[in-house]
């Protein structure tokens, strides 16, 4: 019996296993982020948003929708992917993955694919939830989906790296809490970069999150803080960087193999 | 000549911290045999099987599993191998059925509910298929680990300390299972420091100490070759020390002076027993009873390892 060159059953096993875990913890996976995001709409969209003048022709409540979806996408992609690979390391079941006939590419496809699927599903649920509060218009649906998928993939790849790197649960939490969430809040999720005075406007442009939120918001309302091409290039570049780091991890066995 | 199912050549492993876990190990495992790898804790047993299974990267050397190099042709090699690790690593929230199905898929096998059902029934797990792993006893978990390792129908099965921490009844069950697997054509390599386990099951024995394979031998031949017998004489009157007239036999006196112990080579033509008994009679040392005991694999193992340590 010769071994096939591609272990599709292996990828599917990992993917299904990860998705099953999300279904087991549906409340934690889906309901909690939806409630949190709804609260953002109540506070920022209704309470504060009613006092804000429109962002161009877009009502403030609608303006923050892409930023809120991105915020969820970043944190959920990171959490799902990092936890997915960290948990077998923590419990010791990683031995099975390392001794199985699965390539690094297949392992990453299974884990990152499942993490991205979960975060995209959540992003779409939040979008549907937002439509109950504010009118939403998507000007470029193809690019909206493209940004959604690419950003979910990029942050799931990043989360996978964090999961390999982390030695404990605190480290799993540290990057999303200490780096990603602050950068997202400072990255134009709730305001347009144009509203900032100098030099903060220039400083903000060094925040990569600005480019991701801006590109995604452009797909909704056709307005962007930075050129859309640059947003797309940065997203693809981030994916490529994460893939290069993951390739190095598997080549050296960093925190996977002794 | 039938090629070995596993061929290990000049395998060495030095960990990042500088610990040399394996030193130039070469070993062939014959198809269909039960091979027991013995050694004290930290001898390198787990490192050796971890390298063969792909969990640890070797520093030097090659391993070929059923004709497939474990590095260059890792897909084919790993499909042939199942591993039951020493620790009970399980996903606590997963059910028995789901975790076995997962393992089968991970190893590239298409779903086969019929096979999984038979496997779980063979291991007396079918009635617990819907139970979560955290609800199972240690013995049950150990069986699930075996089911996972067998789920992709491997030709070679590694059992790392399979009966560590399990009760006597389960240990007997496990031994019976291993024999059934061998009868079905699976090659078994087990590591253990329970000598009784190797003595009970193994066809061949390898002894590893401080990272070096110091002996590989047929179990029966090993016991024959290195086997010693011990004569125990229950004395009529206890004595305080062995009389100097009996010094030639290198006797030992047990703690309360009730027994004289004489170790002899059963394979030698002259065991020294008749002359010892005559000499005792001359000295007026009477005994009430006597019996002999063959040395166990454990005695041999301890002798080998302590000799090695003394070098």
Coordinates of C-alpha atoms in Angstrom, one line a residue:
Chain A
X1 CA 0.0 0.0 0.0
X2 CA 1.6 3.2 -1.1
X3 CA 1.1 6.4 0.9
X4 CA -0.8 9.2 -1.0
X5 CA 1.0 12.4 -1.6
X6 CA -1.7 14.4 0.1
X7 CA -3.4 13.4 3.3
X8 CA -6.9 14.9 2.8
X9 CA -8.3 12.6 5.5
X10 CA -5.8 14.1 7.9
X11 CA -6.7 17.7 7.1
X12 CA -10.4 16.8 7.4
X13 CA -9.9 15.1 10.7
X14 CA -8.1 18.1 12.2
X15 CA -10.7 20.5 10.7
X16 CA -13.7 18.6 11.9
X17 CA -12.1 18.1 15.4
X18 CA -11.6 21.8 15.8
X19 CA -15.1 22.7 14.5
X20 CA -16.6 20.1 16.9
X21 CA -14.8 21.9 19.8
X22 CA -16.4 25.2 18.7
X23 CA -19.8 23.6 18.6
X24 CA -19.3 22.1 22.1
X25 CA -18.6 25.6 23.4
X26 CA -21.1 27.4 21.3
X27 CA -22.0 29.9 24.0
X28 CA -18.4 30.9 24.4
X29 CA -17.6 30.8 20.7
X30 CA -20.6 32.6 19.3
X31 CA -23.0 34.1 21.8
X32 CA -20.5 36.0 24.0
X33 CA -18.9 37.9 21.1
X34 CA -22.3 38.7 19.6
X35 CA -23.5 40.1 23.0
X36 CA -20.3 42.1 23.4
X37 CA -20.6 43.6 19.9
X38 CA -24.2 44.4 20.4
X39 CA -23.2 46.4 23.5
X40 CA -20.8 48.3 21.4
X41 CA -23.6 49.3 19.1
X42 CA -25.8 50.3 22.0
X43 CA -23.0 52.4 23.5
X44 CA -21.2 53.8 20.5
X45 CA -23.9 53.5 17.9
X46 CA -26.9 54.8 19.8
X47 CA -25.8 56.6 23.0
X48 CA -22.7 58.3 21.7
X49 CA -23.3 57.9 18.0
X50 CA -26.5 60.0 18.1
X51 CA -24.3 63.0 19.2
X52 CA -21.7 62.4 16.5
X53 CA -21.9 64.1 13.2
X54 CA -21.8 61.8 10.2
X55 CA -18.5 60.4 8.9
X56 CA -18.9 61.9 5.4
X57 CA -22.3 60.7 4.4
X58 CA -22.2 57.6 6.6
X59 CA -24.1 57.7 9.9
X60 CA -21.7 57.0 12.8
X61 CA -23.5 53.8 13.8
X62 CA -23.0 52.3 10.4
X63 CA -19.4 53.7 10.2
X64 CA -18.2 51.6 13.1
X65 CA -19.7 48.3 11.8
X66 CA -16.6 47.3 9.6
X67 CA -14.3 48.2 12.5
X68 CA -16.3 46.1 15.0
X69 CA -16.4 43.2 12.6
X70 CA -12.6 43.5 12.1
X71 CA -12.1 43.7 15.9
X72 CA -14.0 40.4 16.3
X73 CA -12.2 38.9 13.4
X74 CA -8.7 39.8 14.8
X75 CA -9.4 38.5 18.3
X76 CA -11.4 35.4 17.4
X77 CA -8.9 34.3 14.6
X78 CA -6.0 34.8 17.0
X79 CA -7.8 33.0 19.9
X80 CA -9.2 30.1 17.9
X81 CA -5.9 29.3 16.1
X82 CA -3.6 29.8 19.0
X83 CA -5.8 27.8 21.4
X84 CA -6.3 25.1 18.7
X85 CA -2.6 24.3 18.5
X86 CA -1.7 25.2 22.1
X87 CA -4.3 22.8 23.6
X88 CA -2.7 19.6 22.3
X89 CA 0.7 20.9 23.3
X90 CA -0.7 21.6 26.8
X91 CA -2.5 18.2 27.1
X92 CA 0.3 16.2 25.4
X93 CA -1.9 14.9 22.6
X94 CA 0.4 16.7 20.1
X95 CA 2.4 13.5 20.0
X96 CA -0.2 12.1 17.7
X97 CA 0.1 15.0 15.3
X98 CA 3.8 14.7 15.2
X99 CA 3.8 10.9 14.6
X100 CA 1.1 11.0 11.9
X101 CA 1.7 11.1 8.2
X102 CA 0.6 14.7 7.9
X103 CA 2.8 17.4 6.4
X104 CA 3.3 20.9 8.1
X105 CA 1.1 22.3 5.3
X106 CA -1.7 19.9 6.0
X107 CA -1.5 20.6 9.8
X108 CA -1.6 24.3 9.2
X109 CA -4.5 23.9 6.7
X110 CA -6.5 22.0 9.2
X111 CA -6.0 24.3 12.2
X112 CA -5.9 27.6 10.4
X113 CA -8.8 26.6 8.1
X114 CA -11.0 25.8 11.1
X115 CA -10.0 28.9 13.0
X116 CA -10.6 31.1 10.0
X117 CA -14.0 29.4 9.3
X118 CA -15.1 30.1 12.9
X119 CA -14.0 33.7 12.9
X120 CA -15.6 34.4 9.5
X121 CA -18.8 32.8 10.6
X122 CA -18.7 35.0 13.7
X123 CA -17.9 38.1 11.6
X124 CA -21.0 37.4 9.4
X125 CA -23.1 36.9 12.5
X126 CA -22.0 40.2 13.9
X127 CA -22.7 41.8 10.5
X128 CA -26.2 40.4 10.6
X129 CA -26.6 41.5 14.2
X130 CA -25.4 45.0 13.2
X131 CA -28.0 45.2 10.5
X132 CA -30.7 45.0 13.2
X133 CA -29.3 48.3 14.7
X134 CA -28.2 50.3 11.7
X135 CA -28.8 50.2 7.9
X136 CA -25.8 48.5 6.2
X137 CA -24.9 48.9 2.6
X138 CA -22.1 46.9 1.0
X139 CA -20.7 48.7 -2.0
X140 CA -18.1 46.1 -3.1
X141 CA -19.4 42.7 -1.8
X142 CA -16.5 40.8 -3.6
X143 CA -13.9 42.8 -1.9
X144 CA -15.7 42.7 1.4
X145 CA -15.6 38.9 1.3
X146 CA -12.0 39.0 0.1
X147 CA -10.9 41.2 3.0
X148 CA -12.9 39.1 5.4
X149 CA -11.3 35.9 4.3
X150 CA -7.7 37.3 3.9
X151 CA -7.7 39.0 7.3
X152 CA -9.2 35.9 9.0
X153 CA -6.5 33.8 7.4
X154 CA -3.7 36.2 8.2
X155 CA -4.7 36.4 11.9
X156 CA -5.3 32.7 12.1
X157 CA -1.8 32.1 10.8
X158 CA -0.5 34.6 13.4
X159 CA -2.6 32.9 16.1
X160 CA -1.1 29.5 15.1
X161 CA 2.4 31.0 15.6
X162 CA 1.3 32.4 19.1
X163 CA 0.0 28.9 20.0
X164 CA 3.3 27.3 19.1
X165 CA 5.3 30.0 20.9
X166 CA 3.1 30.1 24.1
X167 CA 4.2 28.1 27.1
X168 CA 1.1 28.9 29.2
X169 CA -2.4 30.3 28.9
X170 CA -1.3 33.7 30.0
X171 CA 1.0 34.0 27.0
X172 CA -1.9 32.9 24.7
X173 CA -3.9 35.9 26.1
X174 CA -1.1 38.4 26.2
X175 CA -0.7 39.2 22.4
X176 CA -4.5 39.7 21.7
X177 CA -5.0 41.7 25.0
X178 CA -1.8 43.7 25.0
X179 CA -1.1 44.3 21.3
X180 CA -4.0 43.6 19.0
X181 CA -6.9 45.1 20.9
X182 CA -5.1 48.4 21.7
X183 CA -3.9 48.7 18.1
X184 CA -7.4 48.0 16.9
X185 CA -8.9 50.8 19.1
X186 CA -6.1 53.1 17.9
X187 CA -6.5 51.8 14.3
X188 CA -9.6 53.7 13.3
X189 CA -12.2 51.1 14.3
X190 CA -14.3 53.9 15.9
X191 CA -13.1 57.0 14.0
X192 CA -11.6 58.1 10.7
X193 CA -7.9 58.7 10.7
X194 CA -8.7 62.1 9.1
X195 CA -10.2 63.2 12.4
X196 CA -6.9 63.0 14.2
X197 CA -4.6 66.1 14.5
X198 CA -1.0 66.0 13.5
X199 CA 1.4 64.4 14.5
X200 CA -1.0 61.6 15.7
X201 CA -2.4 61.2 12.2
X202 CA 1.1 60.4 10.9
X203 CA 1.9 58.2 13.9
X204 CA -1.3 56.2 13.3
X205 CA -0.2 55.3 9.8
X206 CA 2.5 53.1 11.4
X207 CA -0.2 51.0 12.9
X208 CA -0.8 48.1 10.4
X209 CA -4.4 47.6 11.7
X210 CA -5.3 51.0 10.2
X211 CA -4.8 49.6 6.7
X212 CA -6.8 46.4 7.4
X213 CA -9.8 48.3 8.8
X214 CA -9.6 51.0 6.2
X215 CA -9.7 48.4 3.3
X216 CA -12.6 46.6 4.8
X217 CA -14.5 49.8 5.4
X218 CA -13.9 50.9 1.9
X219 CA -15.6 47.7 0.7
X220 CA -18.7 48.9 2.5
X221 CA -18.8 52.6 1.9
X222 CA -16.2 53.3 -0.8
X223 CA -14.3 55.6 1.6
X224 CA -10.8 54.7 2.8
X225 CA -8.2 56.4 5.1
X226 CA -5.4 54.9 3.1
X227 CA -5.1 53.5 -0.5
X228 CA -7.1 50.2 -0.9
X229 CA -4.2 48.6 -2.9
X230 CA -1.9 49.3 0.0
X231 CA -4.4 47.7 2.4
X232 CA -4.6 44.6 0.2
X233 CA -0.8 44.4 -0.2
X234 CA -0.3 44.7 3.6
X235 CA -2.8 41.9 4.3
X236 CA -1.1 39.6 1.7
X237 CA 2.3 40.6 3.1
X238 CA 1.2 39.8 6.6
X239 CA 0.0 36.3 5.4
X240 CA 3.3 35.7 3.6
X241 CA 5.3 36.8 6.7
X242 CA 3.3 34.4 9.0
X243 CA 3.7 31.6 6.5
X244 CA 7.5 32.1 6.4
X245 CA 7.6 32.0 10.2
X246 CA 5.5 28.8 10.3
X247 CA 7.8 27.2 7.7
X248 CA 10.7 28.0 9.9
X249 CA 8.9 26.6 13.0
X250 CA 8.4 23.3 11.3
X251 CA 11.9 23.2 9.7
X252 CA 13.5 23.7 13.1
X253 CA 10.9 22.0 15.3
X254 CA 10.8 25.2 17.4
X255 CA 8.7 24.3 20.6
X256 CA 7.3 21.3 18.8
X257 CA 10.0 18.8 18.6
X258 CA 13.1 18.2 20.7
Chain B
X1 CA 16.7 -13.7 4.3
X2 CA 13.6 -11.7 5.3
X3 CA 14.5 -8.0 5.7
X4 CA 13.8 -6.5 9.1
X5 CA 10.6 -4.6 9.6
X6 CA 12.6 -1.9 11.4
X7 CA 16.2 -1.2 10.8
X8 CA 18.0 1.4 13.0
X9 CA 21.6 2.4 12.1
X10 CA 24.0 4.4 14.2
X11 CA 21.3 6.4 15.9
X12 CA 22.4 9.2 18.2
X13 CA 20.6 11.9 20.0
X14 CA 22.0 14.8 21.8
X15 CA 19.4 17.2 23.3
X16 CA 19.7 21.0 23.1
X17 CA 20.9 21.1 26.7
X18 CA 23.8 18.7 25.8
X19 CA 22.3 15.5 27.3
X20 CA 23.4 12.5 25.2
X21 CA 20.2 10.4 25.2
X22 CA 21.3 7.8 22.6
X23 CA 24.8 6.7 21.5
X24 CA 25.3 5.0 18.2
X25 CA 22.4 2.6 18.5
X26 CA 21.9 0.0 15.8
X27 CA 19.1 -2.5 15.9
X28 CA 17.0 -4.7 13.6
X29 CA 13.5 -5.7 14.5
X30 CA 12.2 -8.9 12.8
X31 CA 8.7 -8.9 11.3
X32 CA 6.1 -10.3 13.6
X33 CA 8.2 -10.5 16.8
X34 CA 7.6 -9.1 20.2
X35 CA 10.7 -7.1 21.1
X36 CA 11.1 -5.8 24.6
X37 CA 13.4 -2.9 25.2
X38 CA 14.6 -2.9 28.8
X39 CA 16.4 -0.2 30.7
X40 CA 16.2 1.9 33.8
X41 CA 14.5 5.3 33.9
X42 CA 16.4 7.7 31.7
X43 CA 18.2 5.0 29.8
X44 CA 17.0 6.3 26.4
X45 CA 14.1 3.9 25.7
X46 CA 11.5 6.6 25.1
X47 CA 13.9 8.7 23.1
X48 CA 14.6 5.7 20.8
X49 CA 10.9 5.1 20.0
X50 CA 10.1 8.8 19.8
X51 CA 12.7 9.1 17.1
X52 CA 11.3 6.1 15.2
X53 CA 7.8 7.6 15.4
X54 CA 8.8 11.1 14.3
X55 CA 8.3 12.9 17.6
X56 CA 12.0 13.6 18.3
X57 CA 14.6 14.5 15.6
X58 CA 17.7 12.4 15.6
X59 CA 21.1 14.0 15.8
X60 CA 22.7 11.3 13.6
X61 CA 21.7 8.0 12.1
X62 CA 18.9 6.5 10.0
X63 CA 15.8 4.5 10.7
X64 CA 13.9 2.5 8.0
X65 CA 10.4 1.2 8.8
X66 CA 9.2 -1.5 6.4
X67 CA 11.5 -0.2 3.7
X68 CA 10.7 3.5 4.2
X69 CA 13.1 6.0 5.5
X70 CA 11.4 7.8 8.5
X71 CA 12.6 11.2 7.3
X72 CA 12.7 11.1 3.5
X73 CA 9.6 8.9 3.2
X74 CA 7.9 9.8 6.4
X75 CA 4.3 9.5 5.1
X76 CA 4.7 5.8 4.1
X77 CA 6.8 5.0 7.2
X78 CA 4.4 6.6 9.7
X79 CA 1.3 4.9 8.2
X80 CA 3.0 1.6 9.1
X81 CA 3.5 2.6 12.8
X82 CA 1.2 3.0 15.7
X83 CA 2.3 4.4 19.0
X84 CA 0.9 4.0 22.5
X85 CA 2.8 6.6 24.6
X86 CA 3.6 6.1 28.3
X87 CA 1.5 9.0 29.5
X88 CA -2.2 9.0 29.1
X89 CA -2.4 12.0 26.8
X90 CA -6.1 12.5 26.0
X91 CA -8.5 15.2 25.1
X92 CA -10.7 15.2 28.2
X93 CA -13.9 16.5 26.5
X94 CA -13.8 14.2 23.5
X95 CA -15.8 11.0 23.3
X96 CA -14.2 7.6 22.9
X97 CA -15.7 7.1 19.4
X98 CA -14.8 10.6 18.2
X99 CA -11.2 10.4 19.4
X100 CA -10.6 7.0 17.7
X101 CA -12.2 8.2 14.5
X102 CA -10.0 11.3 14.6
X103 CA -6.8 9.2 14.9
X104 CA -7.9 7.0 11.9
X105 CA -8.4 10.1 9.8
X106 CA -5.2 11.8 10.9
X107 CA -3.3 8.8 9.7
X108 CA -4.8 9.1 6.3
X109 CA -7.4 6.4 6.5
X110 CA -10.9 6.9 5.1
X111 CA -13.8 6.5 7.6
X112 CA -14.7 2.9 8.4
X113 CA -17.3 2.6 11.1
X114 CA -17.3 -1.2 10.8
X115 CA -13.6 -1.4 11.6
X116 CA -13.8 1.1 14.4
X117 CA -16.7 -0.8 15.9
X118 CA -14.8 -4.1 15.8
X119 CA -11.7 -2.5 17.3
X120 CA -13.7 -1.0 20.2
X121 CA -15.5 -4.2 20.8
X122 CA -12.1 -6.1 20.8
X123 CA -10.9 -3.7 23.5
X124 CA -14.2 -3.8 25.5
X125 CA -14.8 -0.2 24.8
X126 CA -17.8 -0.3 22.6
X127 CA -20.3 0.2 25.5
X128 CA -18.3 3.3 26.5
X129 CA -18.1 4.8 23.0
X130 CA -20.2 7.8 23.9
X131 CA -18.4 8.5 27.1
X132 CA -16.1 11.4 27.4
X133 CA -12.4 10.7 28.0
X134 CA -12.6 12.4 31.4
X135 CA -15.2 10.0 32.5
X136 CA -13.0 6.9 32.0
X137 CA -10.8 5.1 34.5
X138 CA -7.1 5.0 34.0
X139 CA -7.3 1.4 32.6
X140 CA -10.0 2.4 30.1
X141 CA -8.0 5.4 29.0
X142 CA -5.1 3.1 28.4
X143 CA -7.3 0.9 26.2
X144 CA -8.5 4.0 24.3
X145 CA -4.8 4.9 23.6
X146 CA -4.3 1.4 22.2
X147 CA -7.5 1.8 20.1
X148 CA -6.2 5.1 18.7
X149 CA -2.8 3.6 17.9
X150 CA -4.5 0.7 16.1
X151 CA -7.2 2.7 14.3
X152 CA -5.2 3.1 11.1
X153 CA -4.3 -0.6 11.0
X154 CA -0.5 -0.4 11.5
X155 CA 1.9 -3.2 10.9
X156 CA 4.2 -2.1 13.7
X157 CA 3.0 -1.1 17.2
X158 CA 5.2 0.7 19.8
X159 CA 4.0 0.3 23.4
X160 CA 5.9 2.6 25.7
X161 CA 5.5 1.2 29.2
X162 CA 2.1 -0.2 28.4
X163 CA 1.3 -1.4 31.9
X164 CA 2.8 1.3 33.9
X165 CA 0.4 2.1 36.8
X166 CA -2.2 -0.5 35.8
X167 CA -3.6 -3.2 38.1
X168 CA -2.7 -6.8 37.8
X169 CA -5.9 -7.8 36.1
X170 CA -5.6 -5.2 33.4
X171 CA -1.9 -6.1 33.0
X172 CA -2.9 -9.7 32.2
X173 CA -5.6 -8.4 29.8
X174 CA -3.0 -6.2 28.1
X175 CA -0.6 -9.1 27.7
X176 CA -3.3 -11.2 26.2
X177 CA -4.1 -8.4 23.8
X178 CA -0.5 -8.0 22.8
X179 CA -0.3 -11.7 22.0
X180 CA -3.5 -11.5 19.9
X181 CA -2.0 -8.6 18.0
X182 CA 1.2 -10.5 17.3
X183 CA -0.8 -13.5 16.2
X184 CA -2.6 -11.2 13.7
X185 CA 0.8 -10.2 12.2
X186 CA 1.6 -7.0 14.0
X187 CA 5.2 -6.5 15.1
X188 CA 5.3 -5.3 18.7
X189 CA 8.1 -3.2 20.3
X190 CA 7.5 -2.5 23.9
X191 CA 9.6 -0.6 26.4
X192 CA 9.3 -1.6 30.0
X193 CA 11.1 -1.6 33.3
X194 CA 8.8 -4.4 34.5
X195 CA 11.1 -7.4 33.8
X196 CA 8.1 -9.7 34.4
X197 CA 6.5 -8.2 31.4
X198 CA 9.4 -8.8 29.1
X199 CA 9.8 -12.3 30.5
X200 CA 6.2 -13.1 30.0
X201 CA 5.8 -11.8 26.4
X202 CA 9.0 -11.0 24.6
X203 CA 10.6 -13.1 21.9
X204 CA 13.8 -11.0 22.0
X205 CA 15.1 -8.6 24.6
X206 CA 17.3 -5.5 24.2
X207 CA 18.9 -3.8 27.1
X208 CA 19.6 -0.1 26.9
X209 CA 21.7 1.7 29.5
X210 CA 22.9 5.3 29.5
X211 CA 21.9 5.7 25.8
X212 CA 23.8 2.6 24.6
X213 CA 22.3 -0.7 23.5
X214 CA 24.4 -3.1 25.6
X215 CA 22.7 -6.3 24.6
X216 CA 20.2 -7.8 22.1
X217 CA 19.4 -11.5 22.5
X218 CA 16.7 -14.1 22.2
X219 CA 15.0 -14.1 25.5
X220 CA 15.3 -17.8 26.0
X221 CA 18.9 -17.9 24.8
X222 CA 19.7 -14.9 27.1
X223 CA 18.3 -16.7 30.1
X224 CA 20.1 -19.8 29.2
X225 CA 23.4 -18.0 28.5
X226 CA 23.4 -15.7 31.5
X227 CA 21.1 -17.7 33.7
X228 CA 22.3 -18.5 37.2
X229 CA 20.7 -20.8 39.7
X230 CA 20.6 -20.2 43.4
X231 CA 20.7 -23.1 46.0
X232 CA 19.1 -22.2 49.3
X233 CA 19.9 -24.4 52.4
X234 CA 17.6 -24.0 55.4
X235 CA 19.9 -24.7 58.3
X236 CA 19.0 -26.7 61.3
X237 CA 20.9 -24.3 63.6
X238 CA 21.4 -20.6 62.7
X239 CA 25.0 -19.5 62.3
X240 CA 26.6 -16.1 62.9
X241 CA 29.0 -16.3 59.9
X242 CA 30.0 -18.5 57.1
X243 CA 32.7 -20.9 58.3
X244 CA 36.1 -20.2 56.6
X245 CA 36.2 -23.9 55.5
X246 CA 33.4 -23.1 53.0
X247 CA 35.1 -20.0 51.5
X248 CA 35.6 -21.7 48.2
X249 CA 31.9 -21.7 47.4
X250 CA 31.4 -17.9 48.1
X251 CA 28.3 -18.5 50.2
X252 CA 26.1 -15.8 51.5
X253 CA 24.2 -16.0 54.8
X254 CA 20.8 -14.4 55.0
X255 CA 20.0 -11.8 57.7
X256 CA 18.9 -14.0 60.5
X257 CA 21.5 -16.7 59.8
X258 CA 18.9 -19.3 59.0
X259 CA 19.8 -19.8 55.3
X260 CA 22.9 -20.4 53.3
X261 CA 22.8 -19.2 49.7
X262 CA 24.9 -20.6 46.9
X263 CA 24.8 -19.2 43.4
X264 CA 26.0 -21.5 40.7
X265 CA 26.0 -21.7 36.9
X266 CA 23.4 -24.2 35.8
X267 CA 25.2 -24.7 32.4
X268 CA 28.5 -25.8 34.0
X269 CA 29.2 -29.5 34.1
X270 CA 30.4 -29.2 37.7
X271 CA 28.0 -27.1 39.7
X272 CA 29.9 -27.6 43.0
X273 CA 26.8 -28.7 44.9
X274 CA 27.8 -32.3 45.8
X275 CA 31.2 -31.1 47.1
X276 CA 29.5 -28.4 49.1
X277 CA 27.1 -30.8 50.7
X278 CA 29.9 -33.2 51.5
X279 CA 32.0 -30.5 53.1
X280 CA 29.1 -29.3 55.2
X281 CA 28.5 -32.9 56.3
X282 CA 32.2 -33.1 57.3
X283 CA 31.8 -29.9 59.3
X284 CA 28.6 -31.2 61.0
X285 CA 26.5 -28.4 59.5
X286 CA 23.0 -29.9 59.2
X287 CA 20.2 -28.5 57.1
X288 CA 16.4 -29.1 57.3
X289 CA 15.5 -28.3 53.7
X290 CA 17.0 -27.1 50.4
X291 CA 15.6 -25.7 47.1
X292 CA 16.9 -24.1 44.0
X293 CA 15.7 -21.1 42.0
X294 CA 16.5 -20.1 38.5
X295 CA 17.6 -16.5 38.1
X296 CA 14.9 -14.3 36.5
X297 CA 15.4 -11.9 33.7
X298 CA 15.4 -9.2 36.4
X299 CA 18.5 -10.7 38.0
X300 CA 20.2 -10.8 34.6
X301 CA 19.1 -7.2 33.8
X302 CA 20.3 -5.9 37.1
X303 CA 23.6 -7.7 36.7
X304 CA 24.1 -6.3 33.2
X305 CA 23.2 -2.7 34.1
X306 CA 25.3 -2.7 37.3
X307 CA 28.3 -4.2 35.4
X308 CA 27.9 -1.4 32.9
X309 CA 27.7 1.2 35.6
X310 CA 30.8 -0.1 37.1
X311 CA 32.8 0.3 33.9

